[in-house]
PDB file of C-alpha atoms and ligand atoms in Angstrom:
ATOM      1  CA  UNK A  45     -52.504  41.859 113.749  1.00  0.00           C
ATOM      2  CA  UNK A  46     -49.025  42.424 112.309  1.00  0.00           C
ATOM      3  CA  UNK A  47     -49.869  45.446 110.120  1.00  0.00           C
ATOM      4  CA  UNK A  48     -49.514  48.947 111.619  1.00  0.00           C
ATOM      5  CA  UNK A  49     -51.482  50.624 108.817  1.00  0.00           C
ATOM      6  CA  UNK A  50     -53.921  49.538 106.109  1.00  0.00           C
ATOM      7  CA  UNK A  51     -52.491  51.302 103.061  1.00  0.00           C
ATOM      8  CA  UNK A  52     -52.999  48.511 100.537  1.00  0.00           C
ATOM      9  CA  UNK A  53     -54.393  44.998 100.462  1.00  0.00           C
ATOM     10  CA  UNK A  54     -50.930  43.441 100.406  1.00  0.00           C
ATOM     11  CA  UNK A  55     -50.244  44.951 103.848  1.00  0.00           C
ATOM     12  CA  UNK A  56     -52.392  42.136 105.245  1.00  0.00           C
ATOM     13  CA  UNK A  57     -51.357  38.509 105.707  1.00  0.00           C
ATOM     14  CA  UNK A  58     -53.941  35.754 105.512  1.00  0.00           C
ATOM     15  CA  UNK A  59     -53.857  35.608 109.324  1.00  0.00           C
ATOM     16  CA  UNK A  60     -54.493  39.382 109.499  1.00  0.00           C
ATOM     17  CA  UNK A  61     -57.496  39.063 107.182  1.00  0.00           C
ATOM     18  CA  UNK A  62     -58.908  36.158 109.181  1.00  0.00           C
ATOM     19  CA  UNK A  63     -58.454  38.118 112.427  1.00  0.00           C
ATOM     20  CA  UNK A  64     -60.235  41.145 110.938  1.00  0.00           C
ATOM     21  CA  UNK A  65     -63.089  39.048 109.557  1.00  0.00           C
ATOM     22  CA  UNK A  66     -63.562  37.178 112.845  1.00  0.00           C
ATOM     23  CA  UNK A  67     -63.755  40.462 114.761  1.00  0.00           C
ATOM     24  CA  UNK A  68     -66.029  41.940 112.069  1.00  0.00           C
ATOM     25  CA  UNK A  69     -68.435  38.989 112.482  1.00  0.00           C
ATOM     26  CA  UNK A  70     -68.347  39.620 116.246  1.00  0.00           C
ATOM     27  CA  UNK A  71     -69.024  43.348 115.719  1.00  0.00           C
ATOM     28  CA  UNK A  72     -72.018  42.489 113.547  1.00  0.00           C
ATOM     29  CA  UNK A  73     -73.370  39.961 116.059  1.00  0.00           C
ATOM     30  CA  UNK A  74     -72.972  42.487 118.876  1.00  0.00           C
ATOM     31  CA  UNK A  75     -74.809  45.168 116.928  1.00  0.00           C
ATOM     32  CA  UNK A  76     -77.633  42.809 116.017  1.00  0.00           C
ATOM     33  CA  UNK A  77     -77.992  41.876 119.703  1.00  0.00           C
ATOM     34  CA  UNK A  78     -77.700  45.426 121.060  1.00  0.00           C
ATOM     35  CA  UNK A  79     -74.401  44.639 122.780  1.00  0.00           C
ATOM     36  CA  UNK A  80     -71.999  47.554 122.889  1.00  0.00           C
ATOM     37  CA  UNK A  81     -68.362  47.131 121.853  1.00  0.00           C
ATOM     38  CA  UNK A  82     -66.579  50.289 122.988  1.00  0.00           C
ATOM     39  CA  UNK A  83     -63.043  49.393 121.969  1.00  0.00           C
ATOM     40  CA  UNK A  84     -62.137  53.005 121.065  1.00  0.00           C
ATOM     41  CA  UNK A  85     -63.604  54.916 124.017  1.00  0.00           C
ATOM     42  CA  UNK A  86     -62.314  58.505 123.961  1.00  0.00           C
ATOM     43  CA  UNK A  87     -60.383  58.063 120.706  1.00  0.00           C
ATOM     44  CA  UNK A  88     -60.655  60.166 117.563  1.00  0.00           C
ATOM     45  CA  UNK A  89     -60.367  59.301 113.876  1.00  0.00           C
ATOM     46  CA  UNK A  90     -59.444  62.029 111.398  1.00  0.00           C
ATOM     47  CA  UNK A  91     -61.111  61.459 108.014  1.00  0.00           C
ATOM     48  CA  UNK A  92     -59.649  63.120 104.926  1.00  0.00           C
ATOM     49  CA  UNK A  93     -61.807  63.072 101.803  1.00  0.00           C
ATOM     50  CA  UNK A  94     -60.596  64.613  98.544  1.00  0.00           C
ATOM     51  CA  UNK A  95     -63.102  62.490  96.578  1.00  0.00           C
ATOM     52  CA  UNK A  96     -66.836  62.005  97.088  1.00  0.00           C
ATOM     53  CA  UNK A  97     -68.184  59.262  99.334  1.00  0.00           C
ATOM     54  CA  UNK A  98     -71.409  57.992 100.828  1.00  0.00           C
ATOM     55  CA  UNK A  99     -70.635  54.553 102.291  1.00  0.00           C
ATOM     56  CA  UNK A 100     -67.059  55.173 103.393  1.00  0.00           C
ATOM     57  CA  UNK A 101     -67.867  58.464 105.099  1.00  0.00           C
ATOM     58  CA  UNK A 102     -70.952  57.211 106.913  1.00  0.00           C
ATOM     59  CA  UNK A 103     -69.584  53.800 107.878  1.00  0.00           C
ATOM     60  CA  UNK A 104     -66.336  55.172 109.329  1.00  0.00           C
ATOM     61  CA  UNK A 105     -68.052  57.975 111.237  1.00  0.00           C
ATOM     62  CA  UNK A 106     -70.825  55.725 112.532  1.00  0.00           C
ATOM     63  CA  UNK A 107     -68.300  53.007 113.355  1.00  0.00           C
ATOM     64  CA  UNK A 108     -66.192  55.362 115.475  1.00  0.00           C
ATOM     65  CA  UNK A 109     -69.286  56.550 117.324  1.00  0.00           C
ATOM     66  CA  UNK A 110     -70.407  52.979 118.012  1.00  0.00           C
ATOM     67  CA  UNK A 111     -66.937  52.066 119.309  1.00  0.00           C
ATOM     68  CA  UNK A 112     -67.119  54.913 121.830  1.00  0.00           C
ATOM     69  CA  UNK A 113     -64.982  57.324 119.831  1.00  0.00           C
ATOM     70  CA  UNK A 114     -65.432  60.282 117.549  1.00  0.00           C
ATOM     71  CA  UNK A 115     -64.620  61.129 113.913  1.00  0.00           C
ATOM     72  CA  UNK A 116     -63.731  64.446 112.273  1.00  0.00           C
ATOM     73  CA  UNK A 117     -64.353  64.970 108.561  1.00  0.00           C
ATOM     74  CA  UNK A 118     -61.762  67.077 106.700  1.00  0.00           C
ATOM     75  CA  UNK A 119     -62.084  68.124 103.062  1.00  0.00           C
ATOM     76  CA  UNK A 120     -59.955  70.386 100.831  1.00  0.00           C
ATOM     77  CA  UNK A 121     -62.684  73.038 100.999  1.00  0.00           C
ATOM     78  CA  UNK A 122     -62.319  73.492 104.745  1.00  0.00           C
ATOM     79  CA  UNK A 123     -58.829  72.304 105.719  1.00  0.00           C
ATOM     80  CA  UNK A 124     -55.433  73.853 105.041  1.00  0.00           C
ATOM     81  CA  UNK A 125     -54.216  70.929 102.900  1.00  0.00           C
ATOM     82  CA  UNK A 126     -56.729  72.218 100.327  1.00  0.00           C
ATOM     83  CA  UNK A 127     -54.637  75.438 100.254  1.00  0.00           C
ATOM     84  CA  UNK A 128     -51.330  73.663  99.808  1.00  0.00           C
ATOM     85  CA  UNK A 129     -50.198  72.721 103.337  1.00  0.00           C
ATOM     86  CA  UNK A 130     -47.779  69.826 102.770  1.00  0.00           C
ATOM     87  CA  UNK A 131     -48.667  66.248 103.728  1.00  0.00           C
ATOM     88  CA  UNK A 132     -45.614  66.195 105.973  1.00  0.00           C
ATOM     89  CA  UNK A 133     -47.044  68.946 108.207  1.00  0.00           C
ATOM     90  CA  UNK A 134     -50.660  67.768 108.052  1.00  0.00           C
ATOM     91  CA  UNK A 135     -49.603  64.243 109.041  1.00  0.00           C
ATOM     92  CA  UNK A 136     -47.222  65.396 111.762  1.00  0.00           C
ATOM     93  CA  UNK A 137     -49.762  67.737 113.333  1.00  0.00           C
ATOM     94  CA  UNK A 138     -52.859  65.525 113.046  1.00  0.00           C
ATOM     95  CA  UNK A 139     -50.847  62.766 114.749  1.00  0.00           C
ATOM     96  CA  UNK A 140     -50.641  65.030 117.822  1.00  0.00           C
ATOM     97  CA  UNK A 141     -54.460  65.212 118.022  1.00  0.00           C
ATOM     98  CA  UNK A 142     -56.056  62.048 116.696  1.00  0.00           C
ATOM     99  CA  UNK A 143     -55.505  58.313 117.178  1.00  0.00           C
ATOM    100  CA  UNK A 144     -55.862  57.286 113.540  1.00  0.00           C
ATOM    101  CA  UNK A 145     -56.461  58.766 110.100  1.00  0.00           C
ATOM    102  CA  UNK A 146     -58.596  57.465 107.249  1.00  0.00           C
ATOM    103  CA  UNK A 147     -57.788  58.942 103.829  1.00  0.00           C
ATOM    104  CA  UNK A 148     -59.700  58.836 100.540  1.00  0.00           C
ATOM    105  CA  UNK A 149     -57.747  60.532  97.805  1.00  0.00           C
ATOM    106  CA  UNK A 150     -56.241  60.185  94.321  1.00  0.00           C
ATOM    107  CA  UNK A 151     -52.549  59.230  94.610  1.00  0.00           C
ATOM    108  CA  UNK A 152     -51.585  56.100  96.538  1.00  0.00           C
ATOM    109  CA  UNK A 153     -48.278  57.848  97.298  1.00  0.00           C
ATOM    110  CA  UNK A 154     -50.101  60.507  99.345  1.00  0.00           C
ATOM    111  CA  UNK A 155     -51.545  57.862 101.665  1.00  0.00           C
ATOM    112  CA  UNK A 156     -48.142  56.200 101.997  1.00  0.00           C
ATOM    113  CA  UNK A 157     -46.439  59.564 102.647  1.00  0.00           C
ATOM    114  CA  UNK A 158     -49.027  60.355 105.294  1.00  0.00           C
ATOM    115  CA  UNK A 159     -48.168  57.111 107.092  1.00  0.00           C
ATOM    116  CA  UNK A 160     -44.455  57.893 106.815  1.00  0.00           C
ATOM    117  CA  UNK A 161     -44.675  61.441 108.181  1.00  0.00           C
ATOM    118  CA  UNK A 162     -47.339  60.747 110.798  1.00  0.00           C
ATOM    119  CA  UNK A 163     -47.166  58.551 113.871  1.00  0.00           C
ATOM    120  CA  UNK A 164     -50.703  57.120 114.040  1.00  0.00           C
ATOM    121  CA  UNK A 165     -52.305  54.279 112.033  1.00  0.00           C
ATOM    122  CA  UNK A 166     -53.417  55.281 108.518  1.00  0.00           C
ATOM    123  CA  UNK A 167     -56.282  53.528 106.729  1.00  0.00           C
ATOM    124  CA  UNK A 168     -56.761  53.765 102.964  1.00  0.00           C
ATOM    125  CA  UNK A 169     -60.397  54.643 102.276  1.00  0.00           C
ATOM    126  CA  UNK A 170     -59.802  54.418  98.474  1.00  0.00           C
ATOM    127  CA  UNK A 171     -57.120  55.716  96.174  1.00  0.00           C
ATOM    128  CA  UNK A 172     -56.701  55.472  92.406  1.00  0.00           C
ATOM    129  CA  UNK A 173     -54.845  52.198  93.075  1.00  0.00           C
ATOM    130  CA  UNK A 174     -56.514  50.504  96.021  1.00  0.00           C
ATOM    131  CA  UNK A 175     -59.701  50.001  98.043  1.00  0.00           C
ATOM    132  CA  UNK A 176     -58.733  47.538 100.782  1.00  0.00           C
ATOM    133  CA  UNK A 177     -61.634  48.347 103.153  1.00  0.00           C
ATOM    134  CA  UNK A 178     -64.048  47.463 100.372  1.00  0.00           C
ATOM    135  CA  UNK A 179     -62.414  44.095  99.822  1.00  0.00           C
ATOM    136  CA  UNK A 180     -62.508  43.216 103.531  1.00  0.00           C
ATOM    137  CA  UNK A 181     -66.266  43.842 103.472  1.00  0.00           C
ATOM    138  CA  UNK A 182     -66.590  41.819 100.268  1.00  0.00           C
ATOM    139  CA  UNK A 183     -64.683  38.859 101.701  1.00  0.00           C
ATOM    140  CA  UNK A 184     -66.867  39.027 104.810  1.00  0.00           C
ATOM    141  CA  UNK A 185     -70.006  39.033 102.655  1.00  0.00           C
ATOM    142  CA  UNK A 186     -68.944  36.164 100.418  1.00  0.00           C
ATOM    143  CA  UNK A 187     -68.065  34.104 103.490  1.00  0.00           C
ATOM    144  CA  UNK A 188     -71.441  34.907 105.088  1.00  0.00           C
ATOM    145  CA  UNK A 189     -73.255  33.705 101.983  1.00  0.00           C
ATOM    146  CA  UNK A 190     -71.100  30.716 101.005  1.00  0.00           C
ATOM    147  CA  UNK A 191     -69.641  29.727 104.421  1.00  0.00           C
ATOM    148  CA  UNK A 192     -66.034  29.622 103.196  1.00  0.00           C
ATOM    149  CA  UNK A 193     -63.456  31.514 101.150  1.00  0.00           C
ATOM    150  CA  UNK A 194     -60.596  29.119 100.405  1.00  0.00           C
ATOM    151  CA  UNK A 195     -61.322  26.989  97.365  1.00  0.00           C
ATOM    152  CA  UNK A 196     -63.962  29.303  95.863  1.00  0.00           C
ATOM    153  CA  UNK A 197     -63.596  30.693  92.339  1.00  0.00           C
ATOM    154  CA  UNK A 198     -64.512  34.341  91.959  1.00  0.00           C
ATOM    155  CA  UNK A 199     -64.500  36.496  88.849  1.00  0.00           C
ATOM    156  CA  UNK A 200     -64.181  40.189  88.094  1.00  0.00           C
ATOM    157  CA  UNK A 201     -65.881  41.498  84.967  1.00  0.00           C
ATOM    158  CA  UNK A 202     -65.161  45.032  83.737  1.00  0.00           C
ATOM    159  CA  UNK A 203     -62.487  47.644  84.346  1.00  0.00           C
ATOM    160  CA  UNK A 204     -59.320  46.358  86.046  1.00  0.00           C
ATOM    161  CA  UNK A 205     -59.477  49.287  88.468  1.00  0.00           C
ATOM    162  CA  UNK A 206     -58.585  50.046  92.103  1.00  0.00           C
ATOM    163  CA  UNK A 207     -61.251  47.711  93.524  1.00  0.00           C
ATOM    164  CA  UNK A 208     -60.186  44.969  91.112  1.00  0.00           C
ATOM    165  CA  UNK A 209     -56.521  45.249  92.120  1.00  0.00           C
ATOM    166  CA  UNK A 210     -57.323  44.975  95.821  1.00  0.00           C
ATOM    167  CA  UNK A 211     -59.689  42.061  95.138  1.00  0.00           C
ATOM    168  CA  UNK A 212     -57.043  40.113  93.225  1.00  0.00           C
ATOM    169  CA  UNK A 213     -54.604  40.380  96.122  1.00  0.00           C
ATOM    170  CA  UNK A 214     -57.240  39.743  98.799  1.00  0.00           C
ATOM    171  CA  UNK A 215     -58.805  36.759  97.056  1.00  0.00           C
ATOM    172  CA  UNK A 216     -55.480  35.047  96.406  1.00  0.00           C
ATOM    173  CA  UNK A 217     -54.303  35.744  99.980  1.00  0.00           C
ATOM    174  CA  UNK A 218     -57.421  33.927 101.199  1.00  0.00           C
ATOM    175  CA  UNK A 219     -56.831  30.885  98.982  1.00  0.00           C
ATOM    176  CA  UNK A 220     -59.485  31.714  96.398  1.00  0.00           C
ATOM    177  CA  UNK A 221     -59.063  31.472  92.650  1.00  0.00           C
ATOM    178  CA  UNK A 222     -59.754  34.651  90.707  1.00  0.00           C
ATOM    179  CA  UNK A 223     -60.432  35.215  87.010  1.00  0.00           C
ATOM    180  CA  UNK A 224     -60.412  38.760  85.693  1.00  0.00           C
ATOM    181  CA  UNK A 225     -62.132  39.566  82.380  1.00  0.00           C
ATOM    182  CA  UNK A 226     -61.412  42.974  80.900  1.00  0.00           C
ATOM    183  CA  UNK A 227     -60.655  44.360  77.437  1.00  0.00           C
ATOM    184  CA  UNK A 228     -57.122  45.216  76.385  1.00  0.00           C
ATOM    185  CA  UNK A 229     -56.113  48.569  77.826  1.00  0.00           C
ATOM    186  CA  UNK A 230     -58.161  47.999  81.002  1.00  0.00           C
ATOM    187  CA  UNK A 231     -55.912  45.445  82.708  1.00  0.00           C
ATOM    188  CA  UNK A 232     -55.229  45.601  86.436  1.00  0.00           C
ATOM    189  CA  UNK A 233     -52.169  47.660  87.472  1.00  0.00           C
ATOM    190  CA  UNK A 234     -48.802  46.282  86.311  1.00  0.00           C
ATOM    191  CA  UNK A 235     -47.515  45.892  89.879  1.00  0.00           C
ATOM    192  CA  UNK A 236     -50.530  43.735  90.781  1.00  0.00           C
ATOM    193  CA  UNK A 237     -50.028  41.593  87.667  1.00  0.00           C
ATOM    194  CA  UNK A 238     -46.346  41.263  88.481  1.00  0.00           C
ATOM    195  CA  UNK A 239     -47.158  40.232  92.039  1.00  0.00           C
ATOM    196  CA  UNK A 240     -49.518  37.415  90.982  1.00  0.00           C
ATOM    197  CA  UNK A 241     -47.720  36.398  87.772  1.00  0.00           C
ATOM    198  CA  UNK A 242     -46.748  32.949  89.031  1.00  0.00           C
ATOM    199  CA  UNK A 243     -49.849  32.338  91.124  1.00  0.00           C
ATOM    200  CA  UNK A 244     -51.846  29.505  89.525  1.00  0.00           C
ATOM    201  CA  UNK A 245     -54.998  30.890  91.186  1.00  0.00           C
ATOM    202  CA  UNK A 246     -54.988  33.983  88.947  1.00  0.00           C
ATOM    203  CA  UNK A 247     -56.211  34.122  85.337  1.00  0.00           C
ATOM    204  CA  UNK A 248     -56.522  37.184  83.088  1.00  0.00           C
ATOM    205  CA  UNK A 249     -59.065  36.729  80.296  1.00  0.00           C
ATOM    206  CA  UNK A 250     -60.658  38.797  77.535  1.00  0.00           C
ATOM    207  CA  UNK A 251     -63.894  36.773  77.431  1.00  0.00           C
ATOM    208  CA  UNK A 252     -66.317  37.515  80.299  1.00  0.00           C
ATOM    209  CA  UNK A 253     -68.196  34.260  79.610  1.00  0.00           C
ATOM    210  CA  UNK A 254     -65.051  32.238  80.181  1.00  0.00           C
ATOM    211  CA  UNK A 255     -64.455  34.112  83.438  1.00  0.00           C
ATOM    212  CA  UNK A 256     -68.020  33.557  84.645  1.00  0.00           C
ATOM    213  CA  UNK A 257     -68.161  29.819  83.913  1.00  0.00           C
ATOM    214  CA  UNK A 258     -69.032  28.076  87.208  1.00  0.00           C
ATOM    215  CA  UNK A 259     -67.915  31.084  89.315  1.00  0.00           C
ATOM    216  CA  UNK A 260     -69.063  31.208  92.929  1.00  0.00           C
ATOM    217  CA  UNK A 261     -69.022  35.002  93.052  1.00  0.00           C
ATOM    218  CA  UNK A 262     -69.053  37.750  90.412  1.00  0.00           C
ATOM    219  CA  UNK A 263     -67.687  41.224  91.066  1.00  0.00           C
ATOM    220  CA  UNK A 264     -68.024  44.385  89.039  1.00  0.00           C
ATOM    221  CA  UNK A 265     -67.721  48.156  89.424  1.00  0.00           C
ATOM    222  CA  UNK A 266     -68.352  51.335  87.438  1.00  0.00           C
ATOM    223  CA  UNK A 267     -66.654  51.704  84.051  1.00  0.00           C
ATOM    224  CA  UNK A 268     -65.449  55.242  84.859  1.00  0.00           C
ATOM    225  CA  UNK A 269     -64.036  55.726  88.350  1.00  0.00           C
ATOM    226  CA  UNK A 270     -63.769  59.024  90.201  1.00  0.00           C
ATOM    227  CA  UNK A 271     -61.259  61.184  88.362  1.00  0.00           C
ATOM    228  CA  UNK A 272     -61.969  59.494  84.985  1.00  0.00           C
ATOM    229  CA  UNK A 273     -65.154  61.423  84.200  1.00  0.00           C
ATOM    230  CA  UNK A 274     -63.668  63.119  81.104  1.00  0.00           C
ATOM    231  CA  UNK A 275     -62.926  59.721  79.508  1.00  0.00           C
ATOM    232  CA  UNK A 276     -66.315  58.251  80.389  1.00  0.00           C
ATOM    233  CA  UNK A 277     -67.776  58.048  76.831  1.00  0.00           C
ATOM    234  CA  UNK A 278     -64.766  56.120  75.507  1.00  0.00           C
ATOM    235  CA  UNK A 279     -64.585  53.892  78.578  1.00  0.00           C
ATOM    236  CA  UNK A 280     -68.288  53.028  78.352  1.00  0.00           C
ATOM    237  CA  UNK A 281     -67.901  52.111  74.687  1.00  0.00           C
ATOM    238  CA  UNK A 282     -64.755  50.028  75.257  1.00  0.00           C
ATOM    239  CA  UNK A 283     -66.243  48.174  78.232  1.00  0.00           C
ATOM    240  CA  UNK A 284     -69.760  47.683  76.845  1.00  0.00           C
ATOM    241  CA  UNK A 285     -69.239  43.935  76.326  1.00  0.00           C
ATOM    242  CA  UNK A 286     -68.271  43.470  79.986  1.00  0.00           C
ATOM    243  CA  UNK A 287     -71.685  43.871  81.564  1.00  0.00           C
ATOM    244  CA  UNK A 288     -73.000  41.682  84.375  1.00  0.00           C
ATOM    245  CA  UNK A 289     -76.410  40.576  83.124  1.00  0.00           C
ATOM    246  CA  UNK A 290     -78.736  37.603  83.595  1.00  0.00           C
ATOM    247  CA  UNK A 291     -77.250  35.787  80.638  1.00  0.00           C
ATOM    248  CA  UNK A 292     -73.724  36.036  82.069  1.00  0.00           C
ATOM    249  CA  UNK A 293     -74.938  35.038  85.533  1.00  0.00           C
ATOM    250  CA  UNK A 294     -76.638  31.940  84.075  1.00  0.00           C
ATOM    251  CA  UNK A 295     -73.127  30.584  83.375  1.00  0.00           C
ATOM    252  CA  UNK A 296     -72.081  30.864  87.042  1.00  0.00           C
ATOM    253  CA  UNK A 297     -72.678  28.491  89.945  1.00  0.00           C
ATOM    254  CA  UNK A 298     -76.389  28.245  90.838  1.00  0.00           C
ATOM    255  CA  UNK A 299     -75.982  30.084  94.163  1.00  0.00           C
ATOM    256  CA  UNK A 300     -73.632  32.731  92.714  1.00  0.00           C
ATOM    257  CA  UNK A 301     -73.078  35.799  94.902  1.00  0.00           C
ATOM    258  CA  UNK A 302     -72.951  39.136  93.058  1.00  0.00           C
ATOM    259  CA  UNK A 303     -70.904  41.940  94.572  1.00  0.00           C
ATOM    260  CA  UNK A 304     -70.815  45.591  93.550  1.00  0.00           C
ATOM    261  CA  UNK A 305     -69.024  48.123  95.753  1.00  0.00           C
ATOM    262  CA  UNK A 306     -71.547  50.839  94.728  1.00  0.00           C
ATOM    263  CA  UNK A 307     -72.467  53.346  93.489  1.00  0.00           C
ATOM    264  CA  UNK A 308     -73.859  51.302  90.556  1.00  0.00           C
ATOM    265  CA  UNK A 309     -74.751  52.520  87.094  1.00  0.00           C
ATOM    266  CA  UNK A 310     -77.613  50.279  86.035  1.00  0.00           C
ATOM    267  CA  UNK A 311     -77.560  49.619  82.304  1.00  0.00           C
ATOM    268  CA  UNK A 312     -73.768  50.072  82.148  1.00  0.00           C
ATOM    269  CA  UNK A 313     -71.663  47.613  84.185  1.00  0.00           C
ATOM    270  CA  UNK A 314     -74.742  45.752  85.502  1.00  0.00           C
ATOM    271  CA  UNK A 315     -78.316  45.490  84.294  1.00  0.00           C
ATOM    272  CA  UNK A 316     -81.191  46.600  86.507  1.00  0.00           C
ATOM    273  CA  UNK A 317     -82.483  43.027  86.421  1.00  0.00           C
ATOM    274  CA  UNK A 318     -79.199  41.470  87.569  1.00  0.00           C
ATOM    275  CA  UNK A 319     -78.851  44.103  90.285  1.00  0.00           C
ATOM    276  CA  UNK A 320     -82.396  43.526  91.546  1.00  0.00           C
ATOM    277  CA  UNK A 321     -81.924  39.759  91.590  1.00  0.00           C
ATOM    278  CA  UNK A 322     -78.832  40.166  93.812  1.00  0.00           C
ATOM    279  CA  UNK A 323     -79.645  43.374  95.707  1.00  0.00           C
ATOM    280  CA  UNK A 324     -79.696  41.512  99.037  1.00  0.00           C
ATOM    281  CA  UNK A 325     -76.056  40.470  98.662  1.00  0.00           C
ATOM    282  CA  UNK A 326     -75.030  43.909  97.408  1.00  0.00           C
ATOM    283  CA  UNK A 327     -76.666  45.694 100.339  1.00  0.00           C
ATOM    284  CA  UNK A 328     -75.159  43.128 102.738  1.00  0.00           C
ATOM    285  CA  UNK A 329     -71.800  44.054 101.195  1.00  0.00           C
ATOM    286  CA  UNK A 330     -72.454  47.751 101.819  1.00  0.00           C
ATOM    287  CA  UNK A 331     -73.555  47.042 105.412  1.00  0.00           C
ATOM    288  CA  UNK A 332     -70.449  44.972 106.045  1.00  0.00           C
ATOM    289  CA  UNK A 333     -68.248  47.991 105.349  1.00  0.00           C
ATOM    290  CA  UNK A 334     -69.329  49.183 108.802  1.00  0.00           C
ATOM    291  CA  UNK A 335     -68.512  45.953 110.612  1.00  0.00           C
ATOM    292  CA  UNK A 336     -65.245  45.258 108.764  1.00  0.00           C
ATOM    293  CA  UNK A 337     -63.970  48.814 109.306  1.00  0.00           C
ATOM    294  CA  UNK A 338     -64.900  48.743 112.994  1.00  0.00           C
ATOM    295  CA  UNK A 339     -62.743  45.626 113.242  1.00  0.00           C
ATOM    296  CA  UNK A 340     -59.864  47.296 111.379  1.00  0.00           C
ATOM    297  CA  UNK A 341     -60.049  50.400 113.561  1.00  0.00           C
ATOM    298  CA  UNK A 342     -60.274  48.388 116.804  1.00  0.00           C
ATOM    299  CA  UNK A 343     -57.235  46.321 115.786  1.00  0.00           C
ATOM    300  CA  UNK A 344     -55.126  49.237 114.543  1.00  0.00           C
ATOM    301  CA  UNK A 345     -56.189  51.978 116.977  1.00  0.00           C
ATOM    302  CA  UNK A 346     -57.159  49.995 120.084  1.00  0.00           C
ATOM    303  CA  UNK A 347     -54.838  48.641 122.749  1.00  0.00           C
ATOM    304  CA  UNK A 348     -52.282  46.434 121.024  1.00  0.00           C
ATOM    305  CA  UNK A 349     -50.734  43.286 122.530  1.00  0.00           C
TER     306      UNK A 349
HETATM  307  N1  LIG Z 175     -68.036  51.656  97.901  1.00  0.00           N
HETATM  308  C1  LIG Z 175     -67.677  52.866  98.345  1.00  0.00           C
HETATM  309  O1  LIG Z 175     -66.523  53.104  98.736  1.00  0.00           O
HETATM  310  O2  LIG Z 175     -68.704  53.764  98.384  1.00  0.00           O
HETATM  311  P1  LIG Z 175     -68.560  55.344  98.603  1.00  0.00           P
HETATM  312  O3  LIG Z 175     -67.848  55.906  97.417  1.00  0.00           O
HETATM  313  O4  LIG Z 175     -69.984  55.815  98.719  1.00  0.00           O
HETATM  314  O5  LIG Z 175     -67.784  55.580  99.867  1.00  0.00           O
HETATM  315  N1  LIG Z 176     -63.758  52.363  91.246  1.00  0.00           N
HETATM  316  C1  LIG Z 176     -64.646  53.321  91.889  1.00  0.00           C
HETATM  317  C2  LIG Z 176     -65.050  52.825  93.237  1.00  0.00           C
HETATM  318  C3  LIG Z 176     -65.982  53.716  93.999  1.00  0.00           C
HETATM  319  C4  LIG Z 176     -66.283  53.221  95.362  1.00  0.00           C
HETATM  320  C5  LIG Z 176     -63.952  54.669  91.976  1.00  0.00           C
HETATM  321  O1  LIG Z 176     -62.744  54.697  92.260  1.00  0.00           O
HETATM  322  O2  LIG Z 176     -64.598  55.688  91.747  1.00  0.00           O
END
């Protein structure tokens, strides 16, 4: 793998993604067959969380344990960065103890600064801008269900948020077409739009039905992300027409795969009925966080060629 860190989806080439997904499939097979894969024996991952998490926290910690290593959870309530210790010092010092750091926080710049000031691999576990680990799991899940990635058409319906931005880059890198349907004011980040401006595989639409037409996979996420709680009433009203429901799914390919990074708000971005009809794929997606992240950690933190 060429990348030294996973700070954003565009850090990965198509070959990097394919290498991660191949190893992730192997990790999953090994786990299902009770074969151990102790690629990180004796190594430690530092985990910094300044936002809530269920899946990311548990999958990284469990993944390190399964790989023969150990993970330490650090939050602002119990670490000195919560009392103002600069990133420069936290990164420099943690690099003397641990073999890699996973960070979930608000500003993308903080994750990038951490990588600059530290000397160990840094993995983005979600920022306001990006969620690359989620998209690796999603790509793994779509490939499991539909046997391929290149040539598929996927759509995003809802807020053009962090998960959406990483999906656009990841999908296009893998040779998929992606249509994004969101209302004005909820577009993906300008730098993502600039990056894909001339890519014929990308389409930005206002009509969710147009985006869903014949799609092989449909993605959505909450209408108010972490940190946007105060704006939630306005966001829910503005995004109300961008719900994944049975009527929208009836426009998609017959074997459409529905993906939701979770947590889900049934009755907002997805109906309870649509969620229930596709819960298997959504839970597979959540499970695959574990396998995909074990692959990322083994490639970034294990012995390198
Ligand atoms: N999808 C995801 O990142 O879930 P958590 O917020 O529970 O980690
Ligand atoms: N867009 C959501 C994803 C949660 C996993 C958020 O940032 O809160």
